[in-house]
Amino acid sequence: SPGTGWSKVCTYLCVVLSVAGAALGTVGIVIRCLIMERPPITTLYETIIFITATGVILALIAELMTKKGWALTVASLAGTVGMFLSIRFMTMEGRDTMEQLQAVLITNFWLATHVPCVNLGYAVCMVAAIFSAIYVILRIGGGLKPGDSSARELTRLAYGFVMAGLLLSLIGTVLGGIWANYSWGRFWGWDPKENGALLIVLMCLVILHARLGGYIREAGFHNCSIFLGMIVAFSWFATNQLGIGLHSYGAMEGAWKWLYIFWGSMTLLIIIGTALAFAAREKSSGGKDKRRDRAAANKTAE
């Protein structure tokens, strides 16, 4: 029950534990940097730790600005899932996560600019997708109605993270092209990892333009945001599993099964969210028709 003493205690514990988890993740990243004498992200395992920590920190900042509880929920969820994912990675791989870098990666400047920027783009886009998944799940359960204050708050938060994802992903992609030109002699080679980064940028642009143009509304926006999360999963994990291209390092055993589970569950949410969007539109248009008929009848009577 909101406003009760137990609610305040739970909220306080949630904040403390989320901050503590983010702090421990950050300390772990810093220690690994000191040991390896490298920037924060050099392996697939480190992307999990980095994206989890930054996602939680950004969600906590959003909660500090909004104080509505939604961003705190996302921070807790993202942190918990990220930590279990990192544990699962270590269990499946069973190898040293501070492995020797491939020769093309041994460039501290680009590791410190392009790679963190791209992974920050992953983090904020995934946070936006989590906000949207919460929206659709609450709509399914009847705990949320289109257009109410909670729905508008979730939409505003997801929209802000999509905009941040566009900026970070675009900058990171351009920096990656410059690095590729420096290391491989070409700016762009249609490598799967490059294509994944480009897809994220294009999807963010599609969402923002469709939203501004009125082609998608509240539910449509959240469906597109969930699809953006699916694209991030492809660029983050799936491209490493393909075994082709210059970014095929960092494969994760058993990843395809979990990727298919994730994509399948998100597709189900999108299908249900689309049905809810059409139902809300028909209900809205039906209400407008009834009001129009009543107005016409009153005018005739006069």
Short mmCIF file of C-alpha atoms in Angstrom, two decimals:
data_model
loop_
_atom_site.label_atom_id
_atom_site.label_comp_id
_atom_site.label_asym_id
_atom_site.label_seq_id
_atom_site.Cartn_x
_atom_site.Cartn_y
_atom_site.Cartn_z
CA SER A 1 0.00 0.00 0.00
CA PRO A 2 1.61 3.28 -1.06
CA GLY A 3 2.37 5.70 1.76
CA THR A 4 2.43 3.08 4.52
CA GLY A 5 5.41 2.51 6.77
CA TRP A 6 6.11 -0.88 5.21
CA SER A 7 6.09 0.71 1.75
CA LYS A 8 8.64 3.30 2.84
CA VAL A 9 10.88 0.61 4.38
CA CYS A 10 10.76 -1.49 1.19
CA THR A 11 11.54 1.56 -0.96
CA TYR A 12 14.46 2.49 1.28
CA LEU A 13 15.86 -1.06 1.15
CA CYS A 14 15.42 -1.14 -2.63
CA VAL A 15 17.37 2.11 -3.03
CA VAL A 16 20.15 1.03 -0.67
CA LEU A 17 20.59 -2.39 -2.28
CA SER A 18 20.47 -0.97 -5.83
CA VAL A 19 23.07 1.67 -4.99
CA ALA A 20 25.24 -0.93 -3.23
CA GLY A 21 25.02 -3.30 -6.21
CA ALA A 22 25.91 -0.53 -8.65
CA ALA A 23 28.81 0.53 -6.43
CA LEU A 24 30.16 -3.03 -6.20
CA GLY A 25 29.89 -3.45 -9.96
CA THR A 26 31.72 -0.17 -10.51
CA VAL A 27 34.47 -1.14 -8.06
CA GLY A 28 34.86 -4.47 -9.86
CA ILE A 29 35.23 -2.68 -13.20
CA VAL A 30 37.84 -0.31 -11.79
CA ILE A 31 39.85 -3.17 -10.23
CA ARG A 32 39.84 -5.08 -13.52
CA CYS A 33 41.07 -1.94 -15.32
CA LEU A 34 43.93 -1.57 -12.84
CA ILE A 35 44.91 -5.24 -13.12
CA MET A 36 44.79 -5.36 -16.93
CA GLU A 37 45.98 -1.77 -17.43
CA ARG A 38 43.21 -1.42 -19.99
CA PRO A 39 39.99 0.63 -20.39
CA PRO A 40 36.84 -0.83 -18.81
CA ILE A 41 35.56 -3.09 -21.62
CA THR A 42 37.77 -5.62 -23.38
CA THR A 43 35.74 -8.88 -23.26
CA LEU A 44 32.11 -9.97 -23.63
CA TYR A 45 31.95 -10.67 -19.89
CA GLU A 46 32.99 -7.09 -19.12
CA THR A 47 30.23 -5.75 -21.36
CA ILE A 48 27.72 -7.52 -19.10
CA ILE A 49 29.18 -5.96 -15.94
CA PHE A 50 29.51 -2.52 -17.55
CA ILE A 51 26.04 -2.42 -19.09
CA THR A 52 24.45 -3.71 -15.88
CA ALA A 53 26.19 -1.15 -13.67
CA THR A 54 25.58 1.80 -16.00
CA GLY A 55 21.96 0.77 -16.60
CA VAL A 56 21.30 0.70 -12.86
CA ILE A 57 23.09 4.02 -12.29
CA LEU A 58 21.18 5.76 -15.09
CA ALA A 59 17.86 4.37 -13.86
CA LEU A 60 18.66 5.56 -10.31
CA ILE A 61 19.44 9.03 -11.69
CA ALA A 62 16.08 8.98 -13.48
CA GLU A 63 14.40 7.97 -10.23
CA LEU A 64 16.13 10.84 -8.42
CA MET A 65 14.70 13.23 -11.02
CA THR A 66 11.15 11.79 -11.17
CA LYS A 67 10.59 10.19 -7.73
CA LYS A 68 7.73 8.07 -9.12
CA GLY A 69 9.12 4.60 -8.34
CA TRP A 70 9.12 3.35 -11.95
CA ALA A 71 12.81 4.01 -12.57
CA LEU A 72 13.67 2.38 -9.23
CA THR A 73 11.79 -0.72 -10.35
CA VAL A 74 13.78 -0.79 -13.59
CA ALA A 75 17.07 -0.29 -11.72
CA SER A 76 16.32 -3.26 -9.46
CA LEU A 77 15.19 -5.46 -12.34
CA ALA A 78 18.09 -4.55 -14.64
CA GLY A 79 20.65 -5.04 -11.88
CA THR A 80 19.29 -8.42 -10.83
CA VAL A 81 19.01 -9.79 -14.38
CA GLY A 82 22.46 -8.45 -15.28
CA MET A 83 24.14 -10.07 -12.30
CA PHE A 84 22.49 -13.43 -12.96
CA LEU A 85 23.53 -13.13 -16.60
CA SER A 86 27.16 -12.53 -15.60
CA ILE A 87 27.08 -15.54 -13.26
CA ARG A 88 25.52 -17.63 -16.00
CA PHE A 89 28.24 -16.54 -18.41
CA MET A 90 30.99 -17.63 -16.03
CA THR A 91 29.24 -20.95 -15.38
CA MET A 92 28.80 -21.78 -19.07
CA GLU A 93 32.19 -20.56 -20.24
CA GLY A 94 34.27 -21.76 -17.28
CA ARG A 95 37.31 -19.77 -18.36
CA ASP A 96 39.36 -16.80 -17.24
CA THR A 97 37.38 -13.62 -18.00
CA MET A 98 40.56 -11.50 -18.08
CA GLU A 99 41.88 -13.07 -21.25
CA GLN A 100 44.55 -11.73 -23.63
CA LEU A 101 43.24 -9.19 -26.11
CA GLN A 102 43.24 -9.75 -29.85
CA ALA A 103 45.87 -7.66 -31.59
CA VAL A 104 43.37 -5.37 -33.29
CA LEU A 105 41.90 -4.38 -29.91
CA ILE A 106 45.16 -3.33 -28.27
CA THR A 107 44.55 0.39 -28.77
CA ASN A 108 43.73 2.13 -25.50
CA PHE A 109 42.37 5.32 -27.03
CA TRP A 110 39.67 3.59 -29.09
CA LEU A 111 38.94 1.10 -26.32
CA ALA A 112 38.33 4.08 -24.01
CA THR A 113 36.07 5.97 -26.46
CA HIS A 114 34.30 3.81 -29.06
CA VAL A 115 33.65 0.70 -26.94
CA PRO A 116 32.22 2.41 -23.80
CA CYS A 117 30.11 4.72 -25.96
CA VAL A 118 28.57 1.82 -27.89
CA ASN A 119 27.94 -0.12 -24.69
CA LEU A 120 26.35 2.92 -23.05
CA GLY A 121 24.04 2.99 -26.07
CA TYR A 122 23.20 -0.67 -25.43
CA ALA A 123 22.52 0.11 -21.76
CA VAL A 124 20.16 3.03 -22.26
CA CYS A 125 18.26 1.31 -25.09
CA MET A 126 17.77 -1.80 -22.94
CA VAL A 127 16.53 0.38 -20.06
CA ALA A 128 14.01 1.96 -22.45
CA ALA A 129 12.89 -1.54 -23.52
CA ILE A 130 12.43 -2.56 -19.87
CA PHE A 131 10.23 0.48 -19.24
CA SER A 132 8.14 -0.50 -22.27
CA ALA A 133 7.93 -4.15 -21.24
CA ILE A 134 6.64 -3.04 -17.82
CA TYR A 135 4.04 -0.85 -19.58
CA VAL A 136 2.72 -3.74 -21.71
CA ILE A 137 2.72 -6.20 -18.79
CA LEU A 138 0.76 -3.76 -16.62
CA ARG A 139 -1.68 -3.16 -19.47
CA ILE A 140 -2.19 -6.92 -19.78
CA GLY A 141 -2.82 -7.22 -16.03
CA GLY A 142 -5.20 -4.28 -15.99
CA GLY A 143 -2.99 -2.27 -13.65
CA LEU A 144 -2.50 0.49 -16.19
CA LYS A 145 -4.87 2.41 -18.44
CA PRO A 146 -3.79 4.27 -21.58
CA GLY A 147 -3.31 7.96 -20.97
CA ASP A 148 -3.33 7.90 -17.17
CA SER A 149 -0.53 9.47 -15.12
CA SER A 150 1.48 6.24 -14.70
CA ALA A 151 1.26 5.43 -18.42
CA ARG A 152 2.42 8.93 -19.33
CA GLU A 153 5.31 8.71 -16.87
CA LEU A 154 6.49 5.36 -18.27
CA THR A 155 6.24 6.76 -21.80
CA ARG A 156 8.18 9.89 -20.87
CA LEU A 157 10.97 7.86 -19.24
CA ALA A 158 11.24 5.39 -22.13
CA TYR A 159 11.22 8.26 -24.64
CA GLY A 160 14.08 10.01 -22.86
CA PHE A 161 16.19 6.85 -22.83
CA VAL A 162 15.50 6.22 -26.54
CA MET A 163 16.77 9.72 -27.34
CA ALA A 164 19.89 9.14 -25.23
CA GLY A 165 20.36 5.77 -26.94
CA LEU A 166 20.26 7.41 -30.35
CA LEU A 167 22.92 9.96 -29.38
CA LEU A 168 25.30 7.45 -27.76
CA SER A 169 24.85 4.76 -30.43
CA LEU A 170 25.40 7.24 -33.25
CA ILE A 171 28.57 8.65 -31.69
CA GLY A 172 29.85 5.17 -30.86
CA THR A 173 29.17 3.90 -34.39
CA VAL A 174 31.00 6.82 -35.98
CA LEU A 175 33.94 6.37 -33.62
CA GLY A 176 33.98 2.66 -34.49
CA GLY A 177 34.14 3.51 -38.18
CA ILE A 178 37.10 5.81 -37.57
CA TRP A 179 38.84 3.03 -35.61
CA ALA A 180 38.09 0.53 -38.39
CA ASN A 181 39.60 2.89 -40.94
CA TYR A 182 42.67 3.22 -38.73
CA SER A 183 43.02 -0.53 -38.04
CA TRP A 184 41.60 -2.26 -41.13
CA GLY A 185 41.85 0.41 -43.80
CA ARG A 186 38.11 0.89 -44.32
CA PHE A 187 35.46 2.93 -42.51
CA TRP A 188 32.60 0.49 -43.09
CA GLY A 189 32.55 -3.13 -44.19
CA TRP A 190 28.98 -4.34 -43.50
CA ASP A 191 30.30 -6.56 -40.72
CA PRO A 192 27.49 -8.11 -38.58
CA LYS A 193 28.56 -6.07 -35.53
CA GLU A 194 28.62 -2.90 -37.59
CA ASN A 195 25.21 -3.73 -39.03
CA GLY A 196 23.87 -4.30 -35.52
CA ALA A 197 25.08 -0.88 -34.39
CA LEU A 198 23.55 0.72 -37.49
CA LEU A 199 20.23 -1.06 -36.86
CA ILE A 200 20.09 0.41 -33.36
CA VAL A 201 20.63 3.93 -34.71
CA LEU A 202 18.03 3.45 -37.45
CA MET A 203 15.45 1.98 -35.06
CA CYS A 204 15.88 4.88 -32.65
CA LEU A 205 15.37 7.28 -35.56
CA VAL A 206 12.27 5.37 -36.69
CA ILE A 207 10.78 5.51 -33.18
CA LEU A 208 11.43 9.21 -32.70
CA HIS A 209 10.22 10.25 -36.17
CA ALA A 210 7.12 8.04 -35.98
CA ARG A 211 6.32 9.45 -32.55
CA LEU A 212 6.80 13.06 -33.61
CA GLY A 213 4.84 12.46 -36.82
CA GLY A 214 1.91 10.92 -34.96
CA TYR A 215 2.21 7.52 -36.66
CA ILE A 216 2.58 5.77 -33.30
CA ARG A 217 1.03 6.75 -30.02
CA GLU A 218 1.51 5.47 -26.50
CA ALA A 219 1.12 1.73 -27.02
CA GLY A 220 2.75 1.81 -30.46
CA PHE A 221 5.74 3.63 -29.05
CA HIS A 222 6.24 1.00 -26.36
CA ASN A 223 5.93 -1.84 -28.90
CA CYS A 224 8.66 -0.22 -30.99
CA SER A 225 10.80 0.30 -27.89
CA ILE A 226 10.56 -3.41 -27.05
CA PHE A 227 11.61 -4.22 -30.61
CA LEU A 228 14.59 -1.90 -30.08
CA GLY A 229 15.59 -4.08 -27.12
CA MET A 230 15.47 -7.13 -29.40
CA ILE A 231 17.81 -5.39 -31.85
CA VAL A 232 20.19 -4.52 -29.00
CA ALA A 233 20.28 -8.20 -27.99
CA PHE A 234 21.17 -9.09 -31.58
CA SER A 235 23.97 -6.52 -31.77
CA TRP A 236 25.26 -7.25 -28.26
CA PHE A 237 25.26 -11.06 -28.23
CA ALA A 238 24.03 -12.64 -31.47
CA THR A 239 26.62 -11.07 -33.77
CA ASN A 240 29.37 -12.63 -31.65
CA GLN A 241 27.86 -16.09 -32.16
CA LEU A 242 27.74 -15.98 -35.97
CA GLY A 243 31.42 -16.86 -36.41
CA ILE A 244 31.79 -14.51 -39.36
CA GLY A 245 33.18 -11.04 -39.74
CA LEU A 246 35.92 -9.22 -37.89
CA HIS A 247 33.87 -8.98 -34.67
CA SER A 248 33.21 -12.71 -34.22
CA TYR A 249 35.36 -12.97 -31.10
CA GLY A 250 33.74 -13.46 -27.68
CA ALA A 251 31.29 -16.26 -28.53
CA MET A 252 29.22 -17.55 -25.62
CA GLU A 253 28.29 -21.22 -25.38
CA GLY A 254 24.54 -21.82 -25.18
CA ALA A 255 23.72 -18.21 -26.03
CA TRP A 256 21.38 -19.01 -28.92
CA LYS A 257 18.86 -20.79 -26.70
CA TRP A 258 18.59 -17.83 -24.34
CA LEU A 259 18.48 -15.36 -27.22
CA TYR A 260 15.59 -17.25 -28.81
CA ILE A 261 13.78 -17.32 -25.45
CA PHE A 262 14.28 -13.57 -25.05
CA TRP A 263 13.23 -12.76 -28.63
CA GLY A 264 10.22 -15.05 -28.36
CA SER A 265 8.98 -13.52 -25.11
CA MET A 266 9.49 -9.98 -26.42
CA THR A 267 7.67 -10.87 -29.66
CA LEU A 268 4.74 -12.14 -27.58
CA LEU A 269 4.65 -8.85 -25.67
CA ILE A 270 4.68 -6.90 -28.93
CA ILE A 271 1.80 -8.96 -30.36
CA ILE A 272 -0.28 -8.46 -27.22
CA GLY A 273 0.70 -4.79 -27.06
CA THR A 274 -0.37 -4.32 -30.68
CA ALA A 275 -3.74 -5.93 -29.97
CA LEU A 276 -4.20 -3.63 -26.97
CA ALA A 277 -3.29 -0.61 -29.11
CA PHE A 278 -5.89 -1.49 -31.76
CA ALA A 279 -8.49 -2.17 -29.08
CA ALA A 280 -7.85 1.20 -27.45
CA ARG A 281 -8.03 2.95 -30.84
CA GLU A 282 -11.35 1.29 -31.71
CA LYS A 283 -12.74 2.17 -28.29
CA SER A 284 -11.61 5.77 -28.72
CA SER A 285 -13.07 6.04 -32.23
CA GLY A 286 -16.32 4.42 -31.03
CA GLY A 287 -16.63 6.98 -28.26
CA LYS A 288 -16.05 9.82 -30.72
CA ASP A 289 -18.72 8.42 -33.08
CA LYS A 290 -21.25 8.23 -30.25
CA ARG A 291 -20.53 11.81 -29.22
CA ARG A 292 -20.86 12.93 -32.84
CA ASP A 293 -24.20 11.12 -33.20
CA ARG A 294 -25.52 12.68 -30.00
CA ALA A 295 -24.44 16.13 -31.17
CA ALA A 296 -26.16 15.58 -34.54
CA ALA A 297 -29.33 14.35 -32.85
CA ASN A 298 -29.42 17.38 -30.56
CA LYS A 299 -28.91 19.71 -33.53
CA THR A 300 -31.77 17.99 -35.42
CA ALA A 301 -34.06 18.29 -32.40
CA GLU A 302 -33.33 22.00 -32.16
#
